[in-house]
Structures are given as structure tokens and as C-alpha cells.
PDB file of C-alpha atoms and ligand atoms in Angstrom:
ATOM      1  CA  MET G   1      89.971 238.812 294.144  1.00  0.00           C
ATOM      2  CA  SER G   2      90.933 240.356 290.837  1.00  0.00           C
ATOM      3  CA  GLU G   3      90.816 243.962 292.127  1.00  0.00           C
ATOM      4  CA  THR G   4      94.064 243.327 293.959  1.00  0.00           C
ATOM      5  CA  ILE G   5      95.942 242.087 290.879  1.00  0.00           C
ATOM      6  CA  ASN G   6      98.412 244.445 289.217  1.00  0.00           C
ATOM      7  CA  TYR G   7      98.100 243.691 285.504  1.00  0.00           C
ATOM      8  CA  GLY G   8     101.129 245.847 284.651  1.00  0.00           C
ATOM      9  CA  PRO G   9     101.348 246.527 280.890  1.00  0.00           C
ATOM     10  CA  LEU G  10      98.131 244.565 280.258  1.00  0.00           C
ATOM     11  CA  HIS G  11      95.987 246.808 282.437  1.00  0.00           C
ATOM     12  CA  ASN G  12      95.120 249.298 279.673  1.00  0.00           C
ATOM     13  CA  LEU G  13      93.761 246.551 277.414  1.00  0.00           C
ATOM     14  CA  ILE G  14      91.007 245.415 279.780  1.00  0.00           C
ATOM     15  CA  GLY G  15      87.546 246.198 278.397  1.00  0.00           C
ATOM     16  CA  THR G  16      85.607 246.004 275.149  1.00  0.00           C
ATOM     17  CA  TRP G  17      87.001 247.610 272.007  1.00  0.00           C
ATOM     18  CA  THR G  18      85.421 248.163 268.608  1.00  0.00           C
ATOM     19  CA  GLY G  19      86.796 249.450 265.340  1.00  0.00           C
ATOM     20  CA  ASP G  20      85.655 249.667 261.724  1.00  0.00           C
ATOM     21  CA  LYS G  21      88.814 250.757 259.918  1.00  0.00           C
ATOM     22  CA  GLY G  22      90.210 247.252 259.484  1.00  0.00           C
ATOM     23  CA  LEU G  23      92.083 246.194 256.384  1.00  0.00           C
ATOM     24  CA  ASP G  24      93.009 242.563 255.770  1.00  0.00           C
ATOM     25  CA  ILE G  25      95.344 241.391 253.010  1.00  0.00           C
ATOM     26  CA  ALA G  26      94.825 237.656 252.464  1.00  0.00           C
ATOM     27  CA  PRO G  27      96.113 235.097 249.968  1.00  0.00           C
ATOM     28  CA  GLU G  28      94.322 234.024 246.821  1.00  0.00           C
ATOM     29  CA  PRO G  29      95.532 231.349 244.390  1.00  0.00           C
ATOM     30  CA  GLU G  30      96.378 234.010 241.817  1.00  0.00           C
ATOM     31  CA  GLY G  31      97.326 236.942 244.043  1.00  0.00           C
ATOM     32  CA  GLU G  32      95.686 238.552 247.051  1.00  0.00           C
ATOM     33  CA  GLU G  33      92.381 239.913 248.311  1.00  0.00           C
ATOM     34  CA  ARG G  34      91.942 243.120 250.303  1.00  0.00           C
ATOM     35  CA  ASN G  35      89.098 242.942 252.798  1.00  0.00           C
ATOM     36  CA  PRO G  36      87.845 245.961 254.735  1.00  0.00           C
ATOM     37  CA  TYR G  37      86.540 244.790 258.121  1.00  0.00           C
ATOM     38  CA  TYR G  38      85.122 245.723 261.512  1.00  0.00           C
ATOM     39  CA  GLU G  39      85.525 243.926 264.797  1.00  0.00           C
ATOM     40  CA  THR G  40      85.056 243.673 268.531  1.00  0.00           C
ATOM     41  CA  ILE G  41      87.783 242.584 270.935  1.00  0.00           C
ATOM     42  CA  THR G  42      86.931 241.954 274.583  1.00  0.00           C
ATOM     43  CA  PHE G  43      89.786 241.630 277.071  1.00  0.00           C
ATOM     44  CA  SER G  44      88.777 240.294 280.505  1.00  0.00           C
ATOM     45  CA  GLU G  45      90.767 240.392 283.682  1.00  0.00           C
ATOM     46  CA  CYS G  46      91.612 236.946 285.018  1.00  0.00           C
ATOM     47  CA  ASN G  47      94.160 235.990 287.602  1.00  0.00           C
ATOM     48  CA  ASP G  48      97.717 234.821 288.145  1.00  0.00           C
ATOM     49  CA  VAL G  49      99.401 231.418 287.969  1.00  0.00           C
ATOM     50  CA  THR G  50     102.684 230.034 289.268  1.00  0.00           C
ATOM     51  CA  ASN G  51     104.609 227.514 287.162  1.00  0.00           C
ATOM     52  CA  ALA G  52     106.827 224.961 288.959  1.00  0.00           C
ATOM     53  CA  GLU G  53     106.577 227.084 292.106  1.00  0.00           C
ATOM     54  CA  GLU G  54     108.838 229.539 290.391  1.00  0.00           C
ATOM     55  CA  GLN G  55     107.451 231.489 287.456  1.00  0.00           C
ATOM     56  CA  LYS G  56     104.615 233.849 288.246  1.00  0.00           C
ATOM     57  CA  LEU G  57     102.467 234.996 285.334  1.00  0.00           C
ATOM     58  CA  ILE G  58      99.626 237.497 285.428  1.00  0.00           C
ATOM     59  CA  PHE G  59      97.138 237.003 282.593  1.00  0.00           C
ATOM     60  CA  ILE G  60      94.119 238.408 280.826  1.00  0.00           C
ATOM     61  CA  GLN G  61      91.873 236.569 278.396  1.00  0.00           C
ATOM     62  CA  TYR G  62      90.402 237.886 275.147  1.00  0.00           C
ATOM     63  CA  ARG G  63      88.035 237.080 272.298  1.00  0.00           C
ATOM     64  CA  GLN G  64      88.258 238.787 268.910  1.00  0.00           C
ATOM     65  CA  VAL G  65      85.415 238.575 266.404  1.00  0.00           C
ATOM     66  CA  VAL G  66      86.021 240.103 262.965  1.00  0.00           C
ATOM     67  CA  ARG G  67      83.416 240.694 260.238  1.00  0.00           C
ATOM     68  CA  ARG G  68      83.877 241.416 256.562  1.00  0.00           C
ATOM     69  CA  LYS G  69      82.312 244.790 255.697  1.00  0.00           C
ATOM     70  CA  SER G  70      81.007 243.580 252.367  1.00  0.00           C
ATOM     71  CA  THR G  71      78.915 240.719 253.843  1.00  0.00           C
ATOM     72  CA  ASP G  72      78.788 241.338 257.642  1.00  0.00           C
ATOM     73  CA  LYS G  73      79.868 237.708 258.065  1.00  0.00           C
ATOM     74  CA  VAL G  74      82.428 236.677 260.684  1.00  0.00           C
ATOM     75  CA  PHE G  75      85.618 235.779 258.823  1.00  0.00           C
ATOM     76  CA  HIS G  76      88.112 235.670 261.687  1.00  0.00           C
ATOM     77  CA  ASP G  77      87.490 234.399 265.227  1.00  0.00           C
ATOM     78  CA  GLU G  78      90.321 234.270 267.732  1.00  0.00           C
ATOM     79  CA  SER G  79      90.690 233.691 271.453  1.00  0.00           C
ATOM     80  CA  GLY G  80      93.562 233.455 273.859  1.00  0.00           C
ATOM     81  CA  TYR G  81      95.616 235.133 276.552  1.00  0.00           C
ATOM     82  CA  TRP G  82      98.137 237.873 277.094  1.00  0.00           C
ATOM     83  CA  MET G  83     100.558 237.213 279.953  1.00  0.00           C
ATOM     84  CA  TRP G  84     102.990 239.360 281.925  1.00  0.00           C
ATOM     85  CA  GLU G  85     105.834 238.011 284.027  1.00  0.00           C
ATOM     86  CA  PRO G  86     106.583 240.642 286.688  1.00  0.00           C
ATOM     87  CA  ASP G  87     110.039 239.206 287.553  1.00  0.00           C
ATOM     88  CA  SER G  88     111.431 239.518 284.034  1.00  0.00           C
ATOM     89  CA  ASP G  89     108.996 242.266 283.014  1.00  0.00           C
ATOM     90  CA  LYS G  90     108.424 240.382 279.723  1.00  0.00           C
ATOM     91  CA  ILE G  91     105.128 239.677 278.045  1.00  0.00           C
ATOM     92  CA  SER G  92     103.917 236.622 276.174  1.00  0.00           C
ATOM     93  CA  HIS G  93     100.824 235.757 274.220  1.00  0.00           C
ATOM     94  CA  SER G  94      98.990 232.536 273.354  1.00  0.00           C
ATOM     95  CA  PHE G  95      95.947 232.091 271.121  1.00  0.00           C
ATOM     96  CA  SER G  96      94.214 229.799 268.735  1.00  0.00           C
ATOM     97  CA  ILE G  97      92.135 230.295 265.605  1.00  0.00           C
ATOM     98  CA  PRO G  98      89.695 227.739 264.235  1.00  0.00           C
ATOM     99  CA  ARG G  99      91.728 226.930 261.133  1.00  0.00           C
ATOM    100  CA  GLY G 100      93.789 224.461 263.178  1.00  0.00           C
ATOM    101  CA  ILE G 101      96.453 226.906 264.383  1.00  0.00           C
ATOM    102  CA  CYS G 102      97.808 227.644 267.876  1.00  0.00           C
ATOM    103  CA  VAL G 103     100.377 230.386 268.424  1.00  0.00           C
ATOM    104  CA  LEU G 104     102.734 230.933 271.363  1.00  0.00           C
ATOM    105  CA  ALA G 105     104.520 234.270 271.083  1.00  0.00           C
ATOM    106  CA  GLU G 106     107.146 236.076 273.155  1.00  0.00           C
ATOM    107  CA  GLY G 107     107.487 239.773 273.480  1.00  0.00           C
ATOM    108  CA  SER G 108     108.303 242.997 275.204  1.00  0.00           C
ATOM    109  CA  TYR G 109     106.657 246.332 275.814  1.00  0.00           C
ATOM    110  CA  LYS G 110     107.481 250.002 276.268  1.00  0.00           C
ATOM    111  CA  THR G 111     105.374 252.527 278.119  1.00  0.00           C
ATOM    112  CA  ASP G 112     105.708 256.270 278.333  1.00  0.00           C
ATOM    113  CA  SER G 113     103.296 258.897 279.612  1.00  0.00           C
ATOM    114  CA  ASN G 114     101.287 258.849 276.366  1.00  0.00           C
ATOM    115  CA  GLU G 115     101.176 255.308 275.079  1.00  0.00           C
ATOM    116  CA  SER G 116     102.153 251.656 275.517  1.00  0.00           C
ATOM    117  CA  VAL G 117     103.633 249.619 272.698  1.00  0.00           C
ATOM    118  CA  LEU G 118     103.377 245.824 272.988  1.00  0.00           C
ATOM    119  CA  PHE G 119     105.195 243.649 270.464  1.00  0.00           C
ATOM    120  CA  VAL G 120     105.111 239.854 270.241  1.00  0.00           C
ATOM    121  CA  GLU G 121     106.414 237.348 267.723  1.00  0.00           C
ATOM    122  CA  SER G 122     106.352 233.623 267.089  1.00  0.00           C
ATOM    123  CA  GLY G 123     107.967 231.154 264.718  1.00  0.00           C
ATOM    124  CA  HIS G 124     111.341 232.989 264.767  1.00  0.00           C
ATOM    125  CA  ASN G 125     112.831 230.184 266.898  1.00  0.00           C
ATOM    126  CA  ASP G 126     111.856 226.711 268.188  1.00  0.00           C
ATOM    127  CA  GLN G 127     111.017 227.895 271.686  1.00  0.00           C
ATOM    128  CA  TRP G 128     108.089 230.061 270.582  1.00  0.00           C
ATOM    129  CA  PRO G 129     106.309 227.867 268.058  1.00  0.00           C
ATOM    130  CA  ILE G 130     103.284 227.958 265.827  1.00  0.00           C
ATOM    131  CA  THR G 131     101.477 224.613 266.065  1.00  0.00           C
ATOM    132  CA  GLN G 132      99.162 223.663 263.215  1.00  0.00           C
ATOM    133  CA  SER G 133      97.229 220.779 261.767  1.00  0.00           C
ATOM    134  CA  PRO G 134      98.775 218.421 259.191  1.00  0.00           C
ATOM    135  CA  PHE G 135      96.519 219.936 256.520  1.00  0.00           C
ATOM    136  CA  MET G 136      97.754 223.456 257.286  1.00  0.00           C
ATOM    137  CA  ILE G 137     101.386 222.340 257.399  1.00  0.00           C
ATOM    138  CA  ASN G 138     100.991 220.865 253.912  1.00  0.00           C
ATOM    139  CA  LYS G 139      98.746 223.456 252.280  1.00  0.00           C
ATOM    140  CA  ALA G 140      98.772 226.767 254.158  1.00  0.00           C
ATOM    141  CA  LYS G 141     101.646 226.808 256.642  1.00  0.00           C
ATOM    142  CA  THR G 142     102.150 229.776 258.957  1.00  0.00           C
ATOM    143  CA  THR G 143     105.922 230.182 259.402  1.00  0.00           C
ATOM    144  CA  GLY G 144     106.027 233.465 261.314  1.00  0.00           C
ATOM    145  CA  PHE G 145     103.813 235.821 263.262  1.00  0.00           C
ATOM    146  CA  GLN G 146     104.374 239.377 264.511  1.00  0.00           C
ATOM    147  CA  ARG G 147     101.785 241.517 266.287  1.00  0.00           C
ATOM    148  CA  LYS G 148     102.175 245.113 267.477  1.00  0.00           C
ATOM    149  CA  PHE G 149      99.657 246.929 269.687  1.00  0.00           C
ATOM    150  CA  VAL G 150      99.860 250.657 270.392  1.00  0.00           C
ATOM    151  CA  VAL G 151      97.530 251.665 273.245  1.00  0.00           C
ATOM    152  CA  ASP G 152      96.886 255.318 273.982  1.00  0.00           C
ATOM    153  CA  LYS G 153      94.196 255.742 276.664  1.00  0.00           C
ATOM    154  CA  ASN G 154      90.986 254.702 274.880  1.00  0.00           C
ATOM    155  CA  LYS G 155      92.582 254.045 271.460  1.00  0.00           C
ATOM    156  CA  LEU G 156      94.163 250.791 270.311  1.00  0.00           C
ATOM    157  CA  LYS G 157      95.948 250.489 266.976  1.00  0.00           C
ATOM    158  CA  TYR G 158      97.387 247.202 265.827  1.00  0.00           C
ATOM    159  CA  THR G 159      99.296 245.763 262.923  1.00  0.00           C
ATOM    160  CA  GLN G 160     100.128 242.110 262.372  1.00  0.00           C
ATOM    161  CA  ILE G 161     101.935 239.999 259.816  1.00  0.00           C
ATOM    162  CA  MET G 162     101.512 236.272 259.284  1.00  0.00           C
ATOM    163  CA  ASN G 163     104.173 234.736 257.023  1.00  0.00           C
ATOM    164  CA  LEU G 164     102.484 232.001 255.035  1.00  0.00           C
ATOM    165  CA  GLU G 165     103.527 229.295 252.599  1.00  0.00           C
ATOM    166  CA  ILE G 166     100.469 228.789 250.426  1.00  0.00           C
ATOM    167  CA  TYR G 167      99.668 228.112 246.752  1.00  0.00           C
ATOM    168  CA  GLY G 168     103.338 227.253 246.140  1.00  0.00           C
ATOM    169  CA  ARG G 169     104.689 230.611 247.268  1.00  0.00           C
ATOM    170  CA  GLU G 170     105.458 232.775 250.290  1.00  0.00           C
ATOM    171  CA  PHE G 171     102.829 235.320 251.243  1.00  0.00           C
ATOM    172  CA  GLU G 172     102.626 238.124 253.847  1.00  0.00           C
ATOM    173  CA  HIS G 173      99.080 237.956 255.228  1.00  0.00           C
ATOM    174  CA  LYS G 174      98.524 241.314 256.995  1.00  0.00           C
ATOM    175  CA  ASP G 175      95.956 243.051 259.140  1.00  0.00           C
ATOM    176  CA  GLN G 176      95.582 246.455 260.703  1.00  0.00           C
ATOM    177  CA  ASN G 177      92.853 248.276 262.578  1.00  0.00           C
ATOM    178  CA  GLU G 178      92.155 251.114 265.008  1.00  0.00           C
ATOM    179  CA  LEU G 179      89.760 250.488 267.886  1.00  0.00           C
ATOM    180  CA  THR G 180      88.094 252.560 270.586  1.00  0.00           C
ATOM    181  CA  LEU G 181      87.403 251.426 274.133  1.00  0.00           C
ATOM    182  CA  ILE G 182      83.609 251.392 274.530  1.00  0.00           C
ATOM    183  CA  LYS G 183      83.291 249.968 278.061  1.00  0.00           C
TER     184      LYS G 183
HETATM  185  C1  HEM M 201      92.006 240.343 261.695  1.00  0.00           C
HETATM  186  C2  HEM M 201      92.527 239.120 261.635  1.00  0.00           C
HETATM  187  C3  HEM M 201      92.434 238.235 260.436  1.00  0.00           C
HETATM  188  C4  HEM M 201      91.604 238.282 259.341  1.00  0.00           C
HETATM  189  C5  HEM M 201      90.514 239.295 259.064  1.00  0.00           C
HETATM  190  C6  HEM M 201      91.953 237.184 258.480  1.00  0.00           C
HETATM  191  C7  HEM M 201      91.346 236.913 257.261  1.00  0.00           C
HETATM  192  C8  HEM M 201      91.726 235.922 256.392  1.00  0.00           C
HETATM  193  C9  HEM M 201      91.179 235.690 255.073  1.00  0.00           C
HETATM  194  C10 HEM M 201      90.078 236.513 254.427  1.00  0.00           C
HETATM  195  C11 HEM M 201      91.820 234.640 254.543  1.00  0.00           C
HETATM  196  C12 HEM M 201      91.623 234.035 253.142  1.00  0.00           C
HETATM  197  C13 HEM M 201      90.799 232.812 253.205  1.00  0.00           C
HETATM  198  C14 HEM M 201      89.402 233.125 253.597  1.00  0.00           C
HETATM  199  O1  HEM M 201      88.697 233.827 252.852  1.00  0.00           O
HETATM  200  O2  HEM M 201      88.998 232.696 254.682  1.00  0.00           O
HETATM  201  C15 HEM M 201      92.781 234.185 255.528  1.00  0.00           C
HETATM  202  C16 HEM M 201      93.616 233.129 255.351  1.00  0.00           C
HETATM  203  C17 HEM M 201      94.504 232.661 256.288  1.00  0.00           C
HETATM  204  N1  HEM M 201      94.717 233.184 257.532  1.00  0.00           N
HETATM  205 FE1  HEM M 201      93.877 234.833 258.272  1.00  0.00          FE
HETATM  206  N2  HEM M 201      92.982 236.476 259.054  1.00  0.00           N
HETATM  207  C18 HEM M 201      93.301 237.078 260.242  1.00  0.00           C
HETATM  208  C19 HEM M 201      94.268 236.677 261.141  1.00  0.00           C
HETATM  209  C20 HEM M 201      95.018 235.536 261.022  1.00  0.00           C
HETATM  210  C21 HEM M 201      95.930 235.055 262.021  1.00  0.00           C
HETATM  211  C22 HEM M 201      96.203 235.736 263.359  1.00  0.00           C
HETATM  212  C23 HEM M 201      96.477 233.907 261.529  1.00  0.00           C
HETATM  213  C24 HEM M 201      97.501 232.977 262.108  1.00  0.00           C
HETATM  214  C25 HEM M 201      98.262 233.235 263.134  1.00  0.00           C
HETATM  215  C26 HEM M 201      95.888 233.681 260.217  1.00  0.00           C
HETATM  216  C27 HEM M 201      96.188 232.619 259.405  1.00  0.00           C
HETATM  217  C28 HEM M 201      95.667 232.418 258.154  1.00  0.00           C
HETATM  218  C29 HEM M 201      96.071 231.344 257.286  1.00  0.00           C
HETATM  219  C30 HEM M 201      97.081 230.259 257.589  1.00  0.00           C
HETATM  220  C31 HEM M 201      95.344 231.494 256.098  1.00  0.00           C
HETATM  221  C32 HEM M 201      95.433 230.635 254.838  1.00  0.00           C
HETATM  222  C33 HEM M 201      94.240 229.770 254.645  1.00  0.00           C
HETATM  223  C34 HEM M 201      93.532 230.053 253.334  1.00  0.00           C
HETATM  224  O3  HEM M 201      93.688 231.116 252.734  1.00  0.00           O
HETATM  225  O4  HEM M 201      92.803 229.176 252.909  1.00  0.00           O
HETATM  226  N3  HEM M 201      95.015 234.692 259.953  1.00  0.00           N
HETATM  227  N4  HEM M 201      92.704 234.981 256.642  1.00  0.00           N
END
């Protein structure tokens, strides 16, 4: 079954990762809050699909659970997929978060002998949209999303930017962390 699948640039992500150097910058009505955090991300191998008998995609699934250091409470919960299209050698990414937001992002990757860099973005054109609830569109709209992963053997560093329109202004909601592969 899955042992025969070549996951290409997604292969090095498969497994469970933890990291406690997270820093979140989130909007507040009068400014911003900076939240140190720790998290676990589990990437699981899955399968492949063929769309319209034409487009083959290989995919892995993940779940990310993030806790605020100051309270140990989960304050971000995300799940979705990373996909690789062998024919075009492009990657894409889809996920949802329980604020009423679904993201479909396109991207590319580079690999050399030391590390892989995966970059995806959404909201920069109509074909790769961010879908959100009416409440979020009115009150806390996400207009852009960029995520960069750098994977070096058992280390994963990421940075991400969510462009928001909230509290009557534009805000760059940002996150970064460094994780280690634990199994
Ligand atoms: C490590 C990942 C993330 C963390 C730790 C995080 C954390 C936060 C925090 C602390 C807030 C402020 C409101 C609150 O206290 O709940 C917030 C707001 C928000 N986040 Fe995130 N976030 C993350 C990722 C994302 C992603 C990937 C998206 C969308 C693609 C997103 C979209 C939003 C939006 C739209 C808001 C505004 C809602 C509000 O402030 O009431 N976040 N986030």
C-alpha cells in the first residue's frame, strides 16, 4: 500500500514533530499580543488521487495543535493536507481552522543535499482562495496567507504570515517555530 508511494518533497515531513520556541503575534483592538507557544504537528502518509483521469496528486495529512505557554491551553488547532503533483513538480496545501476559515494554497519547493524549502501562498489571486464565514469576512477577514517550511533532516523551521483586516485596520498576524522530529 503506502510503502510503494513516492511522496517526493513531502517525504521528509512524515512523522511527529514537537517544538517549544514558538512566537505568535496576534491582533488586539489596541495593538498586538505576543504569545510564546509550544506545539505538536503530526504528518501522516496517505495515498494518491487522480482528478478527472488526468491530474495525479500524492498527499499527506496533518494535524497541528498549539498551546500557549502561559496557560498550557490550546489556542490554535489546524488540520489539512499537503499535496505534490509529480507531473508539474508543484506542491499545494489545503487546511481549515475552527474559526470558520479554509485555505487553499499553491506553492513550490527547492531541495538540496542539506535542506528542503517549501513555500505556499493563498489569497494572492482568485484561483487560490481563502474561504471564510460571513462573520470573519465582516469582522476579521484573512486576505493573504504565506507559509514557509525549511526541513533539514530532523529539524523543521517555519514562518507564516496571515494578512488580516480587523479592528478597522490591516494587521500582519505572524507565527514562527522550530520543531524536532520525535518519531
Ligand atoms: C501557530 C499558529 C497560530 C496561532 C498560535 C494563532 C494564534 C492566534 C491568536 C492568539 C489570535 C488572537 C485571538 C485569540 O486570542 O484567539 C489569533 C487571531 C486570528 N487568527 Fe490566528 N493563530 C495561528 C494561525 C492562524 C492561521 C493559519 C490563520 C488563518 C489562515 C489564522 C487566522 C486568524 C484570524 C483571522 C484571527 C483574528 C480573530 C481574532 O483575533 O479574534 N491564525 N490567532
